CSV table of C-alpha atoms and ligand atoms in Angstrom, one decimal:
chain,number,residue,atom,x,y,z
A,1,MET,CA,51.2,86.1,34.5
A,2,SER,CA,54.0,87.0,32.1
A,3,ASN,CA,54.9,87.0,28.4
A,4,ASN,CA,58.6,86.4,29.2
A,5,THR,CA,58.3,82.6,28.9
A,6,ASN,CA,61.5,82.0,27.0
A,7,ILE,CA,63.8,83.4,29.6
A,8,TYR,CA,62.4,81.2,32.3
A,9,ARG,CA,62.9,78.1,30.2
A,10,GLN,CA,66.3,79.2,29.1
A,11,ILE,CA,67.5,79.6,32.7
A,12,PHE,CA,65.8,76.4,33.7
A,13,GLU,CA,67.5,74.4,30.9
A,14,LEU,CA,70.9,75.7,31.9
A,15,ILE,CA,70.3,74.8,35.5
A,16,GLN,CA,69.2,71.4,34.3
A,17,SER,CA,72.3,70.8,32.3
A,18,TYR,CA,74.9,71.6,34.9
A,19,ASN,CA,75.9,69.5,37.9
A,20,THR,CA,77.7,72.3,39.6
A,21,ILE,CA,76.1,75.7,40.1
A,22,ILE,CA,77.8,78.6,41.8
A,23,LEU,CA,75.7,81.6,43.0
A,24,HIS,CA,77.3,85.0,43.3
A,25,ARG,CA,75.8,88.4,44.4
A,26,HIS,CA,77.0,91.9,45.2
A,27,ILE,CA,79.5,93.1,47.8
A,28,HIS,CA,78.0,94.6,51.0
A,29,PRO,CA,75.1,92.2,50.6
A,30,ASP,CA,71.6,93.2,51.8
A,31,PRO,CA,68.7,90.9,52.5
A,32,ASP,CA,67.7,90.9,48.9
A,33,ALA,CA,71.1,89.8,47.6
A,34,LEU,CA,71.3,87.1,50.2
A,35,GLY,CA,67.7,86.1,50.0
A,36,ALA,CA,67.9,85.7,46.2
A,37,GLN,CA,71.2,83.8,46.5
A,38,GLY,CA,70.2,81.5,49.3
A,39,GLY,CA,66.6,81.2,48.1
A,40,LEU,CA,67.7,80.0,44.7
A,41,GLN,CA,70.2,77.6,46.2
A,42,ARG,CA,67.4,76.0,48.3
A,43,LEU,CA,65.1,75.8,45.3
A,44,ILE,CA,67.7,74.1,43.1
A,45,GLU,CA,68.7,71.7,45.8
A,46,ALA,CA,65.1,70.7,46.5
A,47,ASN,CA,64.2,70.3,42.8
A,48,PHE,CA,67.5,68.7,41.8
A,49,PRO,CA,68.9,66.8,44.8
A,50,ASP,CA,71.9,65.5,42.8
A,51,LYS,CA,73.3,68.9,41.9
A,52,VAL,CA,75.9,70.7,44.0
A,53,VAL,CA,75.0,74.4,44.6
A,54,TYR,CA,77.6,76.8,46.1
A,55,THR,CA,77.0,80.3,47.5
A,56,VAL,CA,80.0,82.6,47.6
A,57,GLY,CA,80.8,86.1,48.9
A,58,GLN,CA,81.4,87.6,52.4
A,59,ILE,CA,78.4,87.8,54.8
A,60,PRO,CA,78.1,90.6,57.3
A,61,GLU,CA,77.6,89.5,60.9
A,62,ASN,CA,74.3,91.3,61.2
A,63,LEU,CA,72.8,89.2,58.4
A,64,GLU,CA,74.2,85.9,59.5
A,65,PHE,CA,70.8,85.1,61.0
A,66,LEU,CA,69.4,84.5,57.5
A,67,GLY,CA,71.4,81.3,57.4
A,68,VAL,CA,73.2,81.8,54.0
A,69,LYS,CA,76.7,80.3,54.1
A,70,THR,CA,79.9,81.1,52.3
A,71,SER,CA,81.0,77.9,50.5
A,72,ASP,CA,84.7,77.2,50.6
A,73,ILE,CA,85.5,76.5,47.0
A,74,ARG,CA,88.6,76.7,44.8
A,75,PHE,CA,89.3,77.6,41.2
A,76,GLY,CA,88.8,74.0,40.1
A,77,HIS,CA,85.2,74.1,41.2
A,78,TYR,CA,84.5,76.6,38.4
A,79,GLN,CA,85.5,74.2,35.7
A,80,GLN,CA,82.3,73.1,33.9
A,81,ALA,CA,80.2,75.1,36.4
A,82,LEU,CA,77.2,77.3,35.7
A,83,VAL,CA,77.6,80.7,37.5
A,84,ILE,CA,74.5,82.7,38.3
A,85,VAL,CA,75.1,86.3,39.5
A,86,LEU,CA,72.2,87.8,41.4
A,87,ASP,CA,71.2,91.4,42.2
A,88,THR,CA,74.4,92.9,40.8
A,89,ALA,CA,74.2,95.6,38.2
A,90,ASN,CA,77.9,95.9,37.4
A,91,GLN,CA,80.8,93.4,37.3
A,92,ALA,CA,83.1,95.4,39.6
A,93,ARG,CA,80.6,94.9,42.4
A,94,ILE,CA,80.3,91.1,42.1
A,95,ASP,CA,81.5,89.6,45.3
A,96,ASP,CA,84.2,87.2,44.4
A,97,GLN,CA,85.6,88.0,41.0
A,98,ARG,CA,86.1,84.3,40.2
A,99,TYR,CA,82.6,84.4,38.8
A,100,ASN,CA,84.3,85.0,35.4
A,101,LEU,CA,85.7,81.4,35.5
A,102,GLY,CA,82.3,79.8,35.1
A,103,GLU,CA,81.6,78.0,31.8
A,104,LYS,CA,78.3,79.8,31.4
A,105,ILE,CA,77.2,82.9,33.3
A,106,ILE,CA,73.6,84.1,33.9
A,107,LYS,CA,72.8,87.5,35.2
A,108,ILE,CA,69.5,88.0,37.1
A,109,ASP,CA,68.9,91.5,38.4
A,110,HIS,CA,66.5,94.3,39.0
A,111,HIS,CA,68.9,97.3,38.7
A,112,PRO,CA,69.1,99.5,35.6
A,113,ALA,CA,71.2,97.6,33.1
A,114,THR,CA,74.3,99.9,33.0
A,115,ASP,CA,76.7,97.0,32.5
A,116,PRO,CA,75.5,94.1,30.5
A,117,TYR,CA,77.4,90.9,31.2
A,118,GLY,CA,76.9,87.1,31.1
A,119,ASP,CA,75.7,84.7,28.4
A,120,VAL,CA,72.1,85.0,29.5
A,121,GLN,CA,70.6,88.1,31.1
A,122,TRP,CA,67.3,88.5,32.8
A,123,VAL,CA,67.1,92.1,33.9
A,124,GLU,CA,63.9,94.0,34.8
A,125,ASP,CA,64.6,97.3,36.6
A,126,HIS,CA,61.0,98.0,37.5
A,127,ARG,CA,60.9,94.9,39.8
A,128,SER,CA,60.8,95.3,43.5
A,129,SER,CA,63.7,92.9,44.2
A,130,THR,CA,65.7,90.1,42.7
A,131,SER,CA,64.1,87.8,45.2
A,132,GLU,CA,60.7,88.6,43.7
A,133,MET,CA,62.1,87.6,40.3
A,134,ILE,CA,63.2,84.2,41.7
A,135,VAL,CA,59.7,83.6,43.1
A,136,GLN,CA,58.4,84.3,39.7
A,137,LEU,CA,60.9,82.0,38.1
A,138,SER,CA,59.5,79.2,40.3
A,139,HIS,CA,55.9,80.1,39.6
A,140,GLU,CA,56.4,80.2,35.8
A,141,LEU,CA,58.1,76.9,35.8
A,142,GLY,CA,55.4,75.2,37.8
A,143,ASN,CA,56.0,71.6,38.8
A,144,ASP,CA,59.5,71.7,37.3
A,145,PHE,CA,60.8,74.1,39.9
A,146,LYS,CA,58.5,73.9,43.0
A,147,MET,CA,58.7,76.4,45.9
A,148,THR,CA,59.7,75.1,49.3
A,149,LYS,CA,59.2,76.6,52.7
A,150,GLU,CA,63.0,76.9,53.2
A,151,ALA,CA,63.5,78.8,50.0
A,152,ALA,CA,60.4,80.9,50.6
A,153,GLU,CA,61.7,82.1,53.9
A,154,LEU,CA,64.8,83.6,52.3
A,155,LEU,CA,62.9,85.0,49.3
A,156,TYR,CA,60.4,86.7,51.5
A,157,ALA,CA,63.2,88.3,53.6
A,158,GLY,CA,64.6,89.6,50.3
A,159,ILE,CA,61.4,91.2,49.2
A,160,VAL,CA,60.7,92.7,52.6
A,161,GLY,CA,64.3,94.1,52.7
A,162,ASP,CA,64.3,95.7,49.3
A,163,THR,CA,60.8,97.2,49.6
A,164,GLY,CA,61.2,98.5,53.2
A,165,ARG,CA,58.3,96.2,54.2
A,166,PHE,CA,56.2,96.9,51.0
A,167,LEU,CA,56.7,100.7,51.3
A,168,TYR,CA,58.6,101.8,48.2
A,169,ASP,CA,57.2,102.7,44.8
A,170,SER,CA,58.7,99.6,43.1
A,171,VAL,CA,56.0,97.5,44.9
A,172,ASP,CA,53.2,96.5,42.5
A,173,ALA,CA,50.5,93.8,42.2
A,174,ASN,CA,53.2,91.2,41.3
A,175,THR,CA,55.0,91.9,44.5
A,176,PHE,CA,51.9,91.2,46.6
A,177,TYR,CA,51.0,88.3,44.5
A,178,TYR,CA,54.3,86.6,44.9
A,179,ALA,CA,54.6,87.5,48.6
A,180,GLY,CA,51.2,85.8,49.0
A,181,GLN,CA,52.5,82.7,47.4
A,182,LEU,CA,55.4,82.7,49.8
A,183,GLN,CA,53.1,83.0,52.8
A,184,GLU,CA,51.1,80.0,51.3
A,185,ALA,CA,54.3,78.1,51.2
A,186,GLY,CA,54.5,78.3,55.0
A,187,VAL,CA,56.6,81.4,55.7
A,188,ASN,CA,56.1,83.0,59.1
A,189,THR,CA,55.8,86.6,57.7
A,190,ALA,CA,55.5,88.3,61.1
A,191,LEU,CA,58.6,86.7,62.4
A,192,ILE,CA,60.7,87.6,59.3
A,193,GLY,CA,59.3,91.1,59.3
A,194,ARG,CA,60.2,91.5,63.0
A,195,ASN,CA,63.7,90.1,62.5
A,196,LEU,CA,64.4,92.5,59.7
A,197,ASP,CA,62.8,95.5,61.5
A,198,GLN,CA,64.3,95.3,64.9
A,199,MET,CA,67.7,96.6,65.8
A,200,PRO,CA,70.2,96.1,68.7
A,201,LEU,CA,69.9,98.7,71.5
A,202,LYS,CA,73.3,100.2,70.5
A,203,VAL,CA,72.0,100.9,67.0
A,204,ALA,CA,68.8,102.4,68.4
A,205,GLN,CA,71.0,104.7,70.6
A,206,LEU,CA,73.0,105.7,67.6
A,207,ALA,CA,69.7,106.4,65.8
A,208,GLY,CA,68.7,108.7,68.6
A,209,TYR,CA,72.0,110.6,68.2
A,210,VAL,CA,71.5,110.7,64.4
A,211,TYR,CA,67.9,112.0,64.7
A,212,SER,CA,69.1,114.9,66.9
A,213,HIS,CA,72.1,115.8,64.7
A,214,VAL,CA,70.8,115.4,61.1
A,215,ASN,CA,71.4,118.4,58.9
A,216,ILE,CA,68.4,119.4,56.8
A,217,ASN,CA,68.3,122.4,54.4
A,218,GLU,CA,65.3,124.4,53.3
A,219,ASN,CA,64.9,122.3,50.1
A,220,GLY,CA,64.6,119.0,52.1
A,221,LEU,CA,68.2,117.8,51.5
A,222,ALA,CA,69.5,116.0,54.5
A,223,TYR,CA,72.8,114.5,55.4
A,224,VAL,CA,74.3,112.6,58.3
A,225,ASP,CA,77.9,111.9,59.1
A,226,LEU,CA,78.8,108.5,60.4
A,227,THR,CA,82.4,109.1,61.4
A,228,ASN,CA,84.7,106.4,62.7
A,229,GLN,CA,84.6,108.2,66.1
A,230,LEU,CA,80.8,108.0,66.2
A,231,LEU,CA,80.6,104.4,65.2
A,232,ARG,CA,83.3,103.5,67.8
A,233,LYS,CA,81.4,105.5,70.5
A,234,PHE,CA,78.2,103.5,69.9
A,235,ASN,CA,80.2,100.3,69.1
A,236,VAL,CA,78.3,100.0,65.8
A,237,ASP,CA,80.1,98.7,62.7
A,238,SER,CA,79.7,99.8,59.1
A,239,ASP,CA,77.4,96.9,58.2
A,240,GLU,CA,75.1,97.5,61.3
A,241,SER,CA,74.9,101.2,60.4
A,242,SER,CA,72.8,100.2,57.4
A,243,MET,CA,69.8,100.2,59.7
A,244,ILE,CA,70.1,103.9,60.1
A,245,VAL,CA,69.6,104.6,56.4
A,246,PRO,CA,65.8,104.3,56.1
A,247,LEU,CA,65.2,106.1,59.4
A,248,ILE,CA,66.1,109.5,57.9
A,249,GLY,CA,63.3,109.1,55.4
A,250,LYS,CA,60.7,109.0,58.1
A,251,ILE,CA,61.3,112.7,58.7
A,252,GLU,CA,58.5,114.5,56.9
A,253,GLU,CA,60.7,117.5,55.8
A,254,VAL,CA,63.3,115.3,54.1
A,255,LYS,CA,63.1,114.7,50.4
A,256,ILE,CA,66.7,113.4,49.6
A,257,TRP,CA,69.2,112.2,52.1
A,258,VAL,CA,72.8,111.0,52.2
A,259,ILE,CA,74.5,109.0,54.9
A,260,PHE,CA,78.3,109.5,54.7
A,261,VAL,CA,80.1,106.5,56.1
A,262,ALA,CA,83.7,107.2,56.8
A,263,GLN,CA,86.0,104.5,55.4
A,264,ALA,CA,89.4,103.5,56.9
A,265,ASP,CA,91.3,105.0,53.9
A,266,GLY,CA,89.8,108.5,54.4
A,267,THR,CA,87.2,108.2,51.6
A,268,PHE,CA,83.4,108.2,52.2
A,269,ARG,CA,80.9,105.6,51.2
A,270,CYS,CA,77.7,107.6,50.4
A,271,ARG,CA,74.3,106.0,50.8
A,272,ILE,CA,71.8,108.2,48.9
A,273,ARG,CA,68.0,107.9,49.1
A,274,SER,CA,65.2,109.9,47.7
A,275,LYS,CA,61.4,109.9,48.1
A,276,GLU,CA,60.5,111.1,44.6
A,277,VAL,CA,63.3,112.8,42.7
A,278,THR,CA,65.5,110.5,40.6
A,279,ILE,CA,69.1,110.4,42.0
A,280,ASN,CA,71.0,107.5,40.4
A,281,HIS,CA,72.5,109.7,37.6
A,282,VAL,CA,74.1,111.9,40.3
A,283,ALA,CA,75.5,108.8,42.0
A,284,GLU,CA,76.9,107.6,38.7
A,285,GLN,CA,79.0,110.9,38.6
A,286,TYR,CA,80.6,109.9,41.9
A,287,ARG,CA,81.8,106.3,41.2
A,288,GLY,CA,78.4,104.8,42.0
A,289,GLY,CA,75.0,104.0,40.7
A,290,GLY,CA,71.9,102.1,41.8
A,291,HIS,CA,68.2,102.5,41.6
A,292,HIS,CA,66.2,105.7,40.8
A,293,LEU,CA,65.5,106.3,44.4
A,294,ALA,CA,68.2,104.3,46.2
A,295,SER,CA,71.8,104.6,45.2
A,296,GLY,CA,75.3,104.4,46.4
A,297,ALA,CA,78.5,106.3,45.6
A,298,LYS,CA,82.0,107.0,46.8
A,299,VAL,CA,83.7,110.4,47.4
A,300,HIS,CA,87.4,110.9,48.0
A,301,ASP,CA,87.5,114.0,50.1
A,302,LEU,CA,85.5,116.9,51.6
A,303,SER,CA,85.4,119.0,48.5
A,304,GLU,CA,83.9,116.1,46.5
A,305,ARG,CA,81.4,115.6,49.3
A,306,GLU,CA,80.3,119.2,49.0
A,307,ALA,CA,80.0,118.8,45.2
A,308,LEU,CA,77.8,115.7,45.6
A,309,LEU,CA,75.5,117.6,48.1
A,310,GLU,CA,75.4,120.6,45.7
A,311,SER,CA,74.4,118.3,42.8
A,312,LEU,CA,71.6,116.8,44.9
A,313,ASN,CA,70.5,120.2,46.1
A,314,HIS,CA,70.3,121.4,42.5
A,315,LEU,CA,67.8,118.6,41.8
A,316,LEU,CA,65.5,119.8,44.5
A,317,GLU,CA,65.9,123.5,43.5
A,318,ASN,CA,64.8,122.5,40.0
A,319,GLU,CA,61.8,120.4,41.1
B,401,LIG,P1,73.4,101.0,49.5
B,401,LIG,O1,73.3,102.3,50.0
B,401,LIG,O2,74.8,100.4,49.6
B,401,LIG,O3,72.4,100.1,50.2
B,401,LIG,O4,73.1,100.9,47.9
B,401,LIG,C1,71.9,101.3,47.4
B,401,LIG,C2,71.8,100.8,46.0
B,401,LIG,O5,72.8,101.4,45.2
B,401,LIG,C3,72.0,99.3,45.8
B,401,LIG,O6,71.1,98.9,44.9
B,401,LIG,C4,73.4,99.2,45.3
B,401,LIG,O7,73.5,98.1,44.5
B,401,LIG,C5,73.7,100.5,44.6
B,401,LIG,N1,75.1,100.9,44.8
B,401,LIG,C6,75.6,101.2,46.0
B,401,LIG,N2,76.9,101.5,45.8
B,401,LIG,C7,77.2,101.5,44.5
B,401,LIG,C8,78.4,101.7,43.7
B,401,LIG,N3,79.5,102.1,44.2
B,401,LIG,N4,78.2,101.5,42.4
B,401,LIG,C9,77.1,101.1,41.8
B,401,LIG,N5,75.9,100.9,42.5
B,401,LIG,C10,76.0,101.0,43.8
């Protein structure tokens, strides 16, 4: 299925040669970051019962149902440990900066390679998700690294999360092939799909508000303000508000959209999405980055916010 054989063996041999393995992923984790992290943990534990595998980084309450835990480890644990960083393009966004203390570091990621790091890097930015890459790793290694139902559940959640349920253009034949393998491993795909798709009533009510107040201009640029006041009114926290992001894309007239999430320090986290026009180079100009059609950025004040919207509008004008 692939001509990348060396990288799988290289990663496998490193896993084989370390007794302690510590898995990191990005801050503000989504189901793909957690799915790849927890899925790889379960795979290593099942195939190498004598190894100790830790997963670190904070977990938002709304994704606790996935069952990935934060290991309580100290500096000493990193001595003679292999660190694998998943789904994280740049070092600044690695949750838990102790990753650097590992004896060897492997990067596995599907974002554009803006910040190469680690002793071994496996980066493919056309892949749907890092979870899909972990399924492939298992597939390519065959009997040496067999899939289990427990790992498959998390990896399937990761693929569903990062593809919006197989909706985005990063989905290809590999995605369906590996998702099929996960179903064969015993995953209840309907249950996981439902768990990731449903939202608490309070978030649905906030969605109702957002749908009636979204700003859309004549070029198809939309933005929504999730102010502290609004989040308080609906009792929705910043992590839970992530469910609002894909909803704006369901509006036919919208081509690019930004969700501004007000932060406690007065800055705005910007969650930028696009249906077809590449946006990550704009996100990079505002302390961010990401995928071609799904990026994040940070603006300091209202004038920077306007400038970001203007840059995005410009993309649509020049289409
Ligand atoms: P989000 O809107 O937080 O779901 O992020 C969408 C995509 O952009 C993800 O792939 C993130 O990894 C990436 N991203 C978000 N914020 C940043 C940032 N400040 N710097 C670089 N990449 C980011």
